[in-house]
Structures are given as structure tokens and as C-alpha cells.
Tab-separated table of C-alpha atoms in Angstrom:
chain	number	residue	atom	x	y	z
G	27	MET	CA	115.040	102.617	89.115
G	28	MET	CA	117.086	101.057	91.894
G	29	ASP	CA	115.777	103.672	94.318
G	30	TYR	CA	112.195	102.682	93.536
G	31	ALA	CA	113.012	98.984	93.793
G	32	GLU	CA	114.358	99.690	97.271
G	33	LEU	CA	111.456	101.979	98.171
G	34	PHE	CA	108.989	99.252	97.220
G	35	LYS	CA	111.111	96.551	98.916
G	36	ALA	CA	111.272	94.377	95.821
G	37	ARG	CA	112.470	91.253	97.656
G	38	VAL	CA	109.698	91.438	100.249
G	39	THR	CA	107.173	92.066	97.486
G	40	LEU	CA	108.474	89.013	95.634
G	41	LEU	CA	108.040	86.867	98.759
G	42	VAL	CA	104.445	88.088	99.107
G	43	VAL	CA	103.778	87.240	95.463
G	44	ILE	CA	105.250	83.749	95.890
G	45	THR	CA	103.179	82.975	98.982
G	46	GLY	CA	100.079	84.448	97.370
G	47	ALA	CA	100.670	82.313	94.280
G	48	ALA	CA	100.843	79.192	96.439
G	49	GLY	CA	97.516	80.050	98.043
G	50	PHE	CA	95.853	80.729	94.688
G	51	TYR	CA	97.274	77.548	93.178
G	52	LEU	CA	96.075	75.337	96.013
G	53	GLY	CA	92.691	77.046	96.135
G	54	SER	CA	92.177	76.638	92.398
G	55	LEU	CA	92.954	72.932	92.519
G	56	ARG	CA	90.549	72.611	95.438
G	57	SER	CA	87.890	73.998	93.091
G	58	GLY	CA	88.918	71.578	90.360
G	59	ILE	CA	90.063	74.271	87.936
G	60	SER	CA	93.414	75.159	86.422
G	61	PRO	CA	95.279	77.785	88.441
G	62	PHE	CA	97.000	79.120	85.339
G	63	ASN	CA	94.514	81.764	84.265
G	64	MET	CA	93.962	85.519	84.300
G	65	GLY	CA	92.758	85.265	87.877
G	66	LEU	CA	96.276	84.311	88.936
G	67	LEU	CA	97.824	87.278	87.127
G	68	ASN	CA	95.220	89.683	88.495
G	69	THR	CA	95.706	88.387	92.032
G	70	LEU	CA	99.486	88.531	92.009
G	71	GLY	CA	99.553	91.890	90.248
G	72	GLY	CA	97.181	93.440	92.756
G	73	MET	CA	99.024	91.950	95.715
G	74	ALA	CA	102.352	93.204	94.385
G	75	VAL	CA	101.035	96.752	93.978
G	76	VAL	CA	99.550	96.875	97.494
G	77	THR	CA	102.698	95.370	99.019
G	78	ALA	CA	104.885	97.891	97.216
G	79	GLY	CA	102.672	100.726	98.407
G	80	SER	CA	102.766	99.448	101.987
G	81	ALA	CA	106.553	99.291	101.817
G	82	ALA	CA	106.726	102.908	100.653
G	83	LEU	CA	104.454	104.044	103.487
G	84	ASN	CA	106.510	102.032	105.971
G	85	GLU	CA	109.693	103.722	104.801
G	86	ALA	CA	108.016	107.118	105.081
G	87	LEU	CA	107.093	106.450	108.707
G	88	GLU	CA	110.501	104.990	109.557
G	89	ARG	CA	112.704	107.370	107.592
G	90	ARG	CA	114.235	108.891	110.744
G	91	SER	CA	114.928	105.588	112.481
G	92	ASP	CA	116.193	104.124	109.188
G	93	ALA	CA	118.693	106.983	108.982
G	94	GLN	CA	120.087	105.945	112.387
G	95	MET	CA	120.819	102.348	111.371
G	96	ARG	CA	123.730	101.280	109.198
G	97	ARG	CA	121.628	98.596	107.529
G	98	THR	CA	118.942	101.022	106.380
G	99	ALA	CA	120.641	104.437	106.262
G	100	ARG	CA	120.947	104.305	102.464
G	101	ARG	CA	117.263	103.650	101.860
G	102	PRO	CA	115.919	106.261	99.425
G	103	MET	CA	113.659	108.112	101.865
G	104	ALA	CA	116.073	107.889	104.798
G	105	SER	CA	118.840	109.376	102.657
G	106	GLY	CA	116.587	111.979	101.015
G	107	ARG	CA	116.892	110.647	97.466
G	108	ILE	CA	113.100	110.318	97.362
G	109	GLY	CA	111.050	113.032	99.042
G	110	LEU	CA	108.498	112.413	101.777
G	111	VAL	CA	105.485	113.733	99.839
G	112	HIS	CA	106.482	111.801	96.732
G	113	GLY	CA	106.847	108.569	98.689
G	114	LEU	CA	103.571	109.066	100.550
G	115	LEU	CA	101.638	109.762	97.349
G	116	LEU	CA	103.053	106.665	95.684
G	117	GLY	CA	102.329	104.561	98.756
G	118	PHE	CA	98.741	105.664	99.303
G	119	ALA	CA	97.920	105.431	95.595
G	120	ALA	CA	99.360	101.923	95.301
G	121	VAL	CA	97.525	100.629	98.385
G	122	PHE	CA	94.199	102.189	97.382
G	123	PHE	CA	94.168	101.298	93.697
G	124	GLY	CA	95.702	97.863	94.267
G	125	SER	CA	93.024	96.971	96.812
G	126	MET	CA	90.243	98.305	94.578
G	127	PHE	CA	91.649	96.349	91.644
G	128	LEU	CA	91.618	93.125	93.644
G	129	ALA	CA	88.082	93.756	94.884
G	130	HIS	CA	86.923	94.285	91.293
G	131	GLU	CA	88.908	91.576	89.514
G	132	THR	CA	88.744	88.824	92.145
G	133	ASN	CA	86.212	89.409	94.921
G	134	LEU	CA	85.390	91.875	97.683
G	135	LEU	CA	86.770	89.598	100.409
G	136	THR	CA	90.188	89.449	98.767
G	137	GLY	CA	90.339	93.209	98.289
G	138	THR	CA	89.294	93.760	101.900
G	139	LEU	CA	91.854	91.307	103.302
G	140	THR	CA	94.579	92.956	101.261
G	141	LEU	CA	93.626	96.389	102.570
G	142	ILE	CA	93.541	95.013	106.133
G	143	THR	CA	97.050	93.643	105.584
G	144	ALA	CA	98.332	97.045	104.491
G	145	VAL	CA	96.646	98.879	107.372
G	146	GLY	CA	97.896	96.316	109.891
G	147	TYR	CA	101.458	96.523	108.622
G	148	VAL	CA	101.703	100.286	108.201
G	149	GLY	CA	99.227	101.604	110.742
G	150	ILE	CA	99.700	99.168	113.623
G	151	TYR	CA	102.922	97.157	113.358
G	152	THR	CA	105.197	99.979	112.192
G	153	PRO	CA	104.498	102.457	115.043
G	154	LEU	CA	104.379	99.665	117.640
G	155	LYS	CA	107.994	98.718	116.899
G	156	ARG	CA	109.118	101.728	118.939
G	157	MET	CA	106.793	100.877	121.836
G	158	THR	CA	106.846	97.148	122.576
G	159	THR	CA	108.442	93.845	121.636
G	160	LEU	CA	104.901	92.567	121.045
G	161	ALA	CA	105.089	94.372	117.705
G	162	THR	CA	106.762	91.281	116.241
G	163	PHE	CA	103.847	89.076	117.295
G	164	ILE	CA	101.228	91.584	116.155
G	165	GLY	CA	103.028	92.198	112.872
G	166	ALA	CA	103.075	88.475	112.158
G	167	PHE	CA	99.312	88.592	111.526
G	168	PRO	CA	99.396	90.877	108.461
G	169	GLY	CA	102.658	89.216	107.482
G	170	ALA	CA	100.938	85.825	107.275
G	171	LEU	CA	97.882	86.906	105.269
G	172	PRO	CA	99.246	86.693	101.670
G	173	PRO	CA	98.689	82.925	101.155
G	174	LEU	CA	95.193	83.249	102.637
G	175	ILE	CA	94.553	86.150	100.262
G	176	GLY	CA	95.652	83.958	97.364
G	177	TRP	CA	93.272	81.258	98.589
G	178	THR	CA	90.300	83.630	98.861
G	179	ALA	CA	91.041	85.022	95.403
G	180	ALA	CA	90.601	81.514	94.019
G	181	ARG	CA	87.801	80.317	96.284
G	182	GLY	CA	85.943	83.462	97.328
G	183	MET	CA	85.771	82.468	101.002
G	184	ILE	CA	87.899	81.818	104.081
G	185	GLU	CA	88.259	78.067	104.637
G	186	TRP	CA	90.381	75.890	106.915
G	187	PRO	CA	93.005	75.079	104.245
G	188	GLY	CA	93.502	78.820	103.727
G	189	VAL	CA	93.825	79.263	107.482
G	190	ALA	CA	96.413	76.458	107.507
G	191	LEU	CA	98.463	78.363	104.924
G	192	PHE	CA	98.162	81.475	107.087
G	193	ALA	CA	99.397	79.458	110.083
G	194	VAL	CA	102.431	78.191	108.171
G	195	LEU	CA	103.567	81.698	107.342
G	196	PHE	CA	102.683	83.027	110.804
G	197	VAL	CA	104.799	80.462	112.651
G	198	TRP	CA	107.661	80.573	110.127
G	199	GLN	CA	108.238	84.273	110.745
G	200	PHE	CA	109.468	84.068	114.332
G	201	PRO	CA	112.816	82.258	113.970
G	202	HIS	CA	113.335	84.273	110.774
G	203	PHE	CA	112.831	87.656	112.420
G	204	MET	CA	114.583	86.717	115.657
G	205	ALA	CA	117.674	85.912	113.607
G	206	ILE	CA	117.486	89.301	111.882
G	207	ALA	CA	116.882	91.088	115.172
G	208	TRP	CA	119.893	89.400	116.784
G	209	MET	CA	122.171	90.244	113.867
G	210	TYR	CA	121.207	93.923	113.929
G	211	ARG	CA	120.390	94.395	117.615
G	212	GLU	CA	122.844	97.279	118.007
G	213	ASP	CA	121.269	99.083	115.063
G	214	TYR	CA	117.797	98.583	116.503
G	215	ALA	CA	118.939	99.815	119.911
G	216	ASN	CA	120.437	102.972	118.396
G	217	ALA	CA	117.173	103.668	116.563
G	218	GLY	CA	115.025	103.069	119.648
G	219	ILE	CA	113.236	100.050	118.171
G	220	LYS	CA	112.171	97.589	120.861
G	221	MET	CA	113.082	94.249	119.353
G	222	THR	CA	113.403	91.280	121.714
G	223	PRO	CA	117.251	91.123	121.574
G	224	VAL	CA	117.351	94.828	122.476
G	225	VAL	CA	115.081	94.523	125.516
G	226	SER	CA	116.548	91.138	126.584
G	227	PRO	CA	120.194	91.350	125.451
G	228	ASN	CA	121.270	88.053	127.053
G	229	GLY	CA	119.543	86.196	124.209
G	230	LEU	CA	117.493	83.846	126.379
G	231	THR	CA	114.074	85.163	125.317
G	232	THR	CA	115.196	85.366	121.694
G	233	VAL	CA	116.278	81.726	121.677
G	234	ALA	CA	113.236	80.521	123.630
G	235	GLN	CA	110.812	82.143	121.193
G	236	SER	CA	112.739	80.870	118.187
G	237	LEU	CA	112.776	77.299	119.496
G	238	PHE	CA	109.097	77.361	120.461
G	239	TYR	CA	107.983	78.365	116.988
G	240	ALA	CA	110.474	76.112	115.212
G	241	VAL	CA	109.054	73.116	117.113
G	242	LEU	CA	105.499	74.317	116.428
G	243	MET	CA	106.373	74.545	112.738
G	244	ILE	CA	106.452	70.742	112.463
G	245	PRO	CA	102.754	70.041	113.208
G	246	VAL	CA	101.636	73.281	111.551
G	247	SER	CA	103.389	72.334	108.310
G	248	LEU	CA	101.446	69.041	108.315
G	249	TRP	CA	98.034	70.649	108.769
G	250	THR	CA	97.350	70.791	105.021
G	251	THR	CA	97.794	67.017	104.796
G	252	TRP	CA	95.361	66.463	107.662
G	253	LEU	CA	92.868	68.656	105.758
G	254	GLY	CA	93.350	66.657	102.559
G	255	VAL	CA	94.948	69.479	100.572
G	256	THR	CA	98.308	67.714	100.306
G	257	GLY	CA	99.288	64.051	100.391
G	258	ILE	CA	101.719	61.775	102.205
G	259	PRO	CA	104.701	62.627	99.956
G	260	TYR	CA	104.321	66.250	100.996
G	261	ALA	CA	104.016	65.264	104.663
G	262	ILE	CA	107.319	63.394	104.456
G	263	ALA	CA	109.033	66.307	102.724
G	264	ALA	CA	107.542	68.817	105.183
G	265	THR	CA	108.731	66.802	108.168
G	266	ILE	CA	112.273	66.610	106.809
G	267	LEU	CA	112.339	70.312	105.944
G	268	SER	CA	110.878	71.338	109.306
G	269	LEU	CA	113.375	69.202	111.204
G	270	GLY	CA	116.122	70.936	109.247
G	271	TYR	CA	114.672	74.322	110.183
G	272	LEU	CA	114.554	73.201	113.805
G	273	TRP	CA	118.173	72.037	113.657
G	274	TYR	CA	119.366	75.473	112.553
G	275	THR	CA	117.259	77.038	115.307
G	276	VAL	CA	118.805	74.729	117.920
G	277	ARG	CA	122.200	75.677	116.546
G	278	PHE	CA	121.200	79.334	116.904
G	279	ALA	CA	120.887	78.690	120.669
G	280	ARG	CA	124.686	78.676	120.844
G	281	ILE	CA	124.496	82.473	121.032
G	282	LEU	CA	123.712	82.009	124.738
G	283	LYS	CA	127.277	80.878	125.429
G	284	GLU	CA	129.139	82.477	122.541
G	285	THR	CA	131.359	85.385	123.556
G	286	ASP	CA	132.716	86.120	120.082
G	287	PRO	CA	130.277	88.584	118.434
G	288	LEU	CA	131.297	87.460	114.944
G	289	LYS	CA	130.482	83.824	115.694
G	290	SER	CA	127.249	84.826	117.409
G	291	ARG	CA	126.246	86.797	114.337
G	292	ALA	CA	127.195	83.850	112.121
G	293	TYR	CA	124.769	81.539	113.961
G	294	ALA	CA	121.997	84.074	113.398
G	295	ARG	CA	122.946	84.485	109.745
G	296	ASP	CA	122.845	80.731	109.204
G	297	LEU	CA	119.340	80.555	110.690
G	298	LEU	CA	118.255	83.457	108.496
G	299	LYS	CA	119.558	81.692	105.391
G	300	ALA	CA	117.861	78.455	106.431
G	301	SER	CA	114.549	80.278	106.882
G	302	VAL	CA	114.578	81.827	103.407
G	303	ILE	CA	115.401	78.442	101.864
G	304	TYR	CA	112.878	76.519	103.965
G	305	LEU	CA	109.731	78.480	103.109
G	306	PRO	CA	109.839	78.335	99.289
G	307	LEU	CA	110.814	74.658	99.416
G	308	LEU	CA	107.875	73.915	101.717
G	309	LEU	CA	105.441	75.793	99.469
G	310	ALA	CA	106.860	74.085	96.387
G	311	ALA	CA	106.336	70.696	98.029
G	312	MET	CA	102.725	71.665	98.779
G	313	MET	CA	102.110	72.639	95.179
G	314	LEU	CA	103.789	69.546	93.759
G	315	ASN	CA	101.677	67.238	95.909
G	316	ALA	CA	98.468	69.297	95.984
G	317	GLN	CA	95.270	67.214	96.046
G	318	GLY	CA	97.401	64.069	95.937
G	319	ARG	CA	99.289	65.036	92.759
G	320	ILE	CA	102.976	64.325	92.435
G	321	PHE	CA	103.649	67.132	89.953
G	322	PHE	CA	102.005	70.271	88.585
């Protein structure tokens, strides 16, 4: 079972489910209905299946490069514990049936967006990683779609609040992934993956991109309040959280002068930890103060 949990990237799938749940919750309240219904379960179940399938297909495509990196060498397809054909069949079946399920149980738009997410992640982002550092930027688009998918599942249409949720996740990803890329830059270099720290090893571009998006995160996190989806209490919480995220990103800039690789890695690890704490807290604050509420 652990092999399948790793094949389907259970932690990534959980993050997708959480962000999708936030979108569905906020969209339902926008419609004036309770978000706690079968629609929520259908949406999250379908999203989880498609995400798991996409992860399996990603591992199938990257099995050789995964085998060259210490961090990923023990993945089930890279190590041969799960065969290529088996993994591909599971992946394609999960993406197809999950998307069809969402189209049937929610609406066609939601099923289509979910399929676009899978195709963008597996068919575009994954092969581009070996070609250009722009893969991170391009991959951020499918990576940011889950909360918008949750919104469309509840509302049946793309609206500005859903786009605002997309923007939050889009911008959040850059400091998060730059921290990961810096921590494992030697692994990526060995595997021929063109991450920014590999192409620009002095760290300047990595830090500049991280800081740009961390600063941008502050106004983007407040967009839902401007649109009337969240209230002032959320705006205060979002500002505090975003400033904290920015502080860890500024601290990450110390890698430019740090000569000790262990300390340099520690700065990146701290930013990574801050990013995975920041996002769920921000989404929780949105949900707690949705439509002016101060609780669920």
C-alpha cells in the first residue's frame, strides 16, 4: 500500500483536495447554500482520483530521472517495484474516469478544467522540466487550478472570486518551489532537470524570483476581500500571514552570501516549511471569514 501511496503522491493529492475544498466552500456560500453536501464529496473525490492518476503518469515519464536523484530514487516506478505498464494503466484510467465523474456529478466545466489540469501537468510541464527553467512558471498554471475547480463545481462558472483563488495558489508556488529547487539543486543537475538554481547556481535569480512573488503575495491574498468574498478580519490575518511569508523569503536571501552548504540548505528548508504552513492557514482564514462570517 505504501508503494501506491507514493505512486499517487498522497501528500500532493491531499493539498489539491484541501485547496479544492476551499474553493467549493467559498463558492457554495456565495450561492447562499451549505457547502456540506454530496457535491463537496463528489468534487473532492473526483479531484483526488485525477490528481493521483496525474501523479502516476508523471512518475512514469520521470522514472529515469527519478532514479538519478537521491530524493526520488526509491519511488516505486524509479526503483522498479511498480512496472511501467501497470503505472500507466492506473494513471490513464484514474485521469479519464475521474474527469468523467466530475463532468457527470458536478458540471462539464469542472470536468474539463480538471482534465486540462492533468494534461498541463503531465503533458506540458513534466517534459519541459528537462528543456527550460520556464517549466516552473508554466507548471504553476495547472498547479493553481484546484481552488478554481472547487469554485466551478459549486457555482458552475468561472468568476472573479474563483480567479482570485487561482491567483493565490499561483503566486504562492514560486517561493515554495524555489526553496525545494535550491535544496536539491545537485540532484536536479545530475538528472538534467533545468531548475533555476541549476542554470543560475549563484542564487541571484532564485532569490529575485522568490522575493518578487512573496511581495506580490500580499496584495493577491487581499483580492478576495476587495471582491467581497472575505471580510476585514480575514484581510488583517492575510496581511500578517503574508508578511511572515515574506520575512522567511527575505531570510532565504542569505544564501547569496552563505558559504556553508548546510546553512544555505537550512535557509531554504525554513522557507519551505513556512510555505506549507502559510497556505492552509490562509485558506482557513478565508473560510472562517467567508461572506463576512467569523466562523463556519
